[in-house]
Each structure stands twice: as structure tokens, then as C-alpha cells.
Coordinates of C-alpha atoms in Angstrom, one line a residue:
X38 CA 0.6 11.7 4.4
X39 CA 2.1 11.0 8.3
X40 CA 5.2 9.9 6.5
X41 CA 5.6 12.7 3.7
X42 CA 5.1 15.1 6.6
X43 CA 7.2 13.5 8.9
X44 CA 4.5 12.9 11.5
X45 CA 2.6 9.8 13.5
X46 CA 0.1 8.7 11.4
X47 CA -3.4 10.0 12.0
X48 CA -6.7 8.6 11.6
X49 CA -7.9 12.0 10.0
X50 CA -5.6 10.2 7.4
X51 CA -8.7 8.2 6.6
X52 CA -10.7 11.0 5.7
X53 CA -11.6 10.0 2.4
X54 CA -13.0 7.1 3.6
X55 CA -15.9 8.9 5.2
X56 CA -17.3 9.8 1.9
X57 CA -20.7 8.2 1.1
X58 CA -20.7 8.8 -2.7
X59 CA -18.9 6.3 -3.9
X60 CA -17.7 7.5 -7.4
X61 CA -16.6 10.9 -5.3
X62 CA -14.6 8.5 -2.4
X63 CA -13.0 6.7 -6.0
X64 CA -11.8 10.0 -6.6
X65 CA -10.9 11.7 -3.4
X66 CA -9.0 7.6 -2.9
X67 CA -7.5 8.1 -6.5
X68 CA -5.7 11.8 -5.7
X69 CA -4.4 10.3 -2.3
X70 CA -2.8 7.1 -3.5
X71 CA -1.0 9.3 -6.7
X72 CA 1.2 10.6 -3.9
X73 CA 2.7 7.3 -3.2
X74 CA 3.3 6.6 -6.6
X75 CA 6.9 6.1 -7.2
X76 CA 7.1 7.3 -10.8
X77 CA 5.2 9.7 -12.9
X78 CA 4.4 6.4 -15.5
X79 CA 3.1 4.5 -12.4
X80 CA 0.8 7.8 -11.0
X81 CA -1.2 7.2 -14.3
X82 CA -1.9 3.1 -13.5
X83 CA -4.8 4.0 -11.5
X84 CA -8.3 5.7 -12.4
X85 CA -10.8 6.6 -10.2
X86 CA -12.9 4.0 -12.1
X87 CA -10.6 1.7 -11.8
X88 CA -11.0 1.7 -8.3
X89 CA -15.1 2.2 -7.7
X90 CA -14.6 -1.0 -10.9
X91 CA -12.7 -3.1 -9.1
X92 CA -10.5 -3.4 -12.2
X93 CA -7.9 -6.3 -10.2
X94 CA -5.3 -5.7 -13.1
X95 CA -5.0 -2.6 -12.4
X96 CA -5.1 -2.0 -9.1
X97 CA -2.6 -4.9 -8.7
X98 CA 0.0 -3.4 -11.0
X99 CA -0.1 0.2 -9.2
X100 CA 0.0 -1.5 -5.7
X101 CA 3.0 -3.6 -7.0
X102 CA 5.1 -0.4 -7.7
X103 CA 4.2 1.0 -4.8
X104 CA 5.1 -1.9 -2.4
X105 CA 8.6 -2.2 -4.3
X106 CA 9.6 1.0 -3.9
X107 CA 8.2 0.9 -0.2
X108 CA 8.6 -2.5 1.2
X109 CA 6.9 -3.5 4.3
X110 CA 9.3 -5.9 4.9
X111 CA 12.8 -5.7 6.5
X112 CA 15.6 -6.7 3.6
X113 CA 17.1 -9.9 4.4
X114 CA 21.0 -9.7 4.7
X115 CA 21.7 -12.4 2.2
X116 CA 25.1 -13.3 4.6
X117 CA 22.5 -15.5 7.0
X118 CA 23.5 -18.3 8.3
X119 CA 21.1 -21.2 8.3
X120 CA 19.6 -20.7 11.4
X121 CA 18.7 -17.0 10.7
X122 CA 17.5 -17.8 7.4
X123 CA 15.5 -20.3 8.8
X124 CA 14.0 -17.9 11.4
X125 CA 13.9 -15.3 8.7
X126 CA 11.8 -17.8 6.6
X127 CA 8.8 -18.2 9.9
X128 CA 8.4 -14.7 10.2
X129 CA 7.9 -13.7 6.4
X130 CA 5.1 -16.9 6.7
X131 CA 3.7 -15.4 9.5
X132 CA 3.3 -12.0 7.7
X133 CA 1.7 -13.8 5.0
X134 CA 0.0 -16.0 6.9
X135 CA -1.9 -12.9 9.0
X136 CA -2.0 -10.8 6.0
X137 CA -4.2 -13.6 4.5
X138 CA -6.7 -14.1 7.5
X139 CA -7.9 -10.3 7.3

């Protein structure tokens, strides 16, 4: 939402997340995430019960279309030279590496 509007991010973001029913906050968490769906075939991936499920499949393949149409990653000039690549290499571990200890 900060980014579509062009503001900081906001913890008030997160408001969804408050909600004690959980079948409500699959809901609530189901409208929110439509809006960074890339494509209209990719907005109808997800279900509310596919989140308060856990249905991996297909929570995986909406977070995949999402992530490669908005990359968290910087794009790697494919021009390196070995040292670069080499240092480009360390820090995409690293990512990984942290993303996998939370």
C-alpha cells in the first residue's frame, strides 16, 4: 500500500494482522495481497482458504508471480567481471542465507 501510494511504509500497513478471527484475517490478508498481484489470472491463485489452509502450492505459485514481477533483488549486469560476479555471488548467499534463519 506505502508503495502504490507513494509513501514510507506504515505499520498501520499491518492492520490486518490484528484480527483475531482467523478465517476473517484469511480474508481481510486475501483482499490485500490481490493488489500486488501482477495479472488478473494470478489475483485468482489465492483463496482466503488457501491461506487460513496452508495450501503450500498455492501460496507458493502466487508468491512466485509476485516476486518476479517485484524482485527484491538488484538485477545483476551480466557484463561483470569475475571479481564482481564473485562479490555479486556472497551477497545473494547472504540474502538467502538470512532469509533462511528467520
Amino acid at each position: 500500500k506505502a508503495d502504490r501510494d507513494t509513501k514510507e511504509f506504515s505499520d498501520k500497513d499491518l492492520w490486518v494482522l490484528d484480527e483475531r478471527d482467523l478465517d476473517l484475517r484469511a480474508v481481510q490478508l486475501c483482499s490485500c495481497l490481490a493488489e500486488f498481484a501482477p495479472t488478473e489470472r494470478s489475483r485468482c491463485l489465492l483463496s482466503p482458504q488457501d491461506i487460513s489452509a496452508g495450501n503450500s502450492p498455492n501460496l507458493t505459485s502466487f508468491l512466485a508471480s509476485v516476486f518476479l514481477h517485484h524482485p527484491l533483488l538488484e538485477a545483476v549486469p551480466a557484463t561483470l567481471t569475475q571479481p564482481e560476479a564473485v562479490e555479486a555471488y556472497h551477497s545473494l548467499c547472504h540474502v538467502l542465507t538470512a532469509m533462511e534463519d528467520e
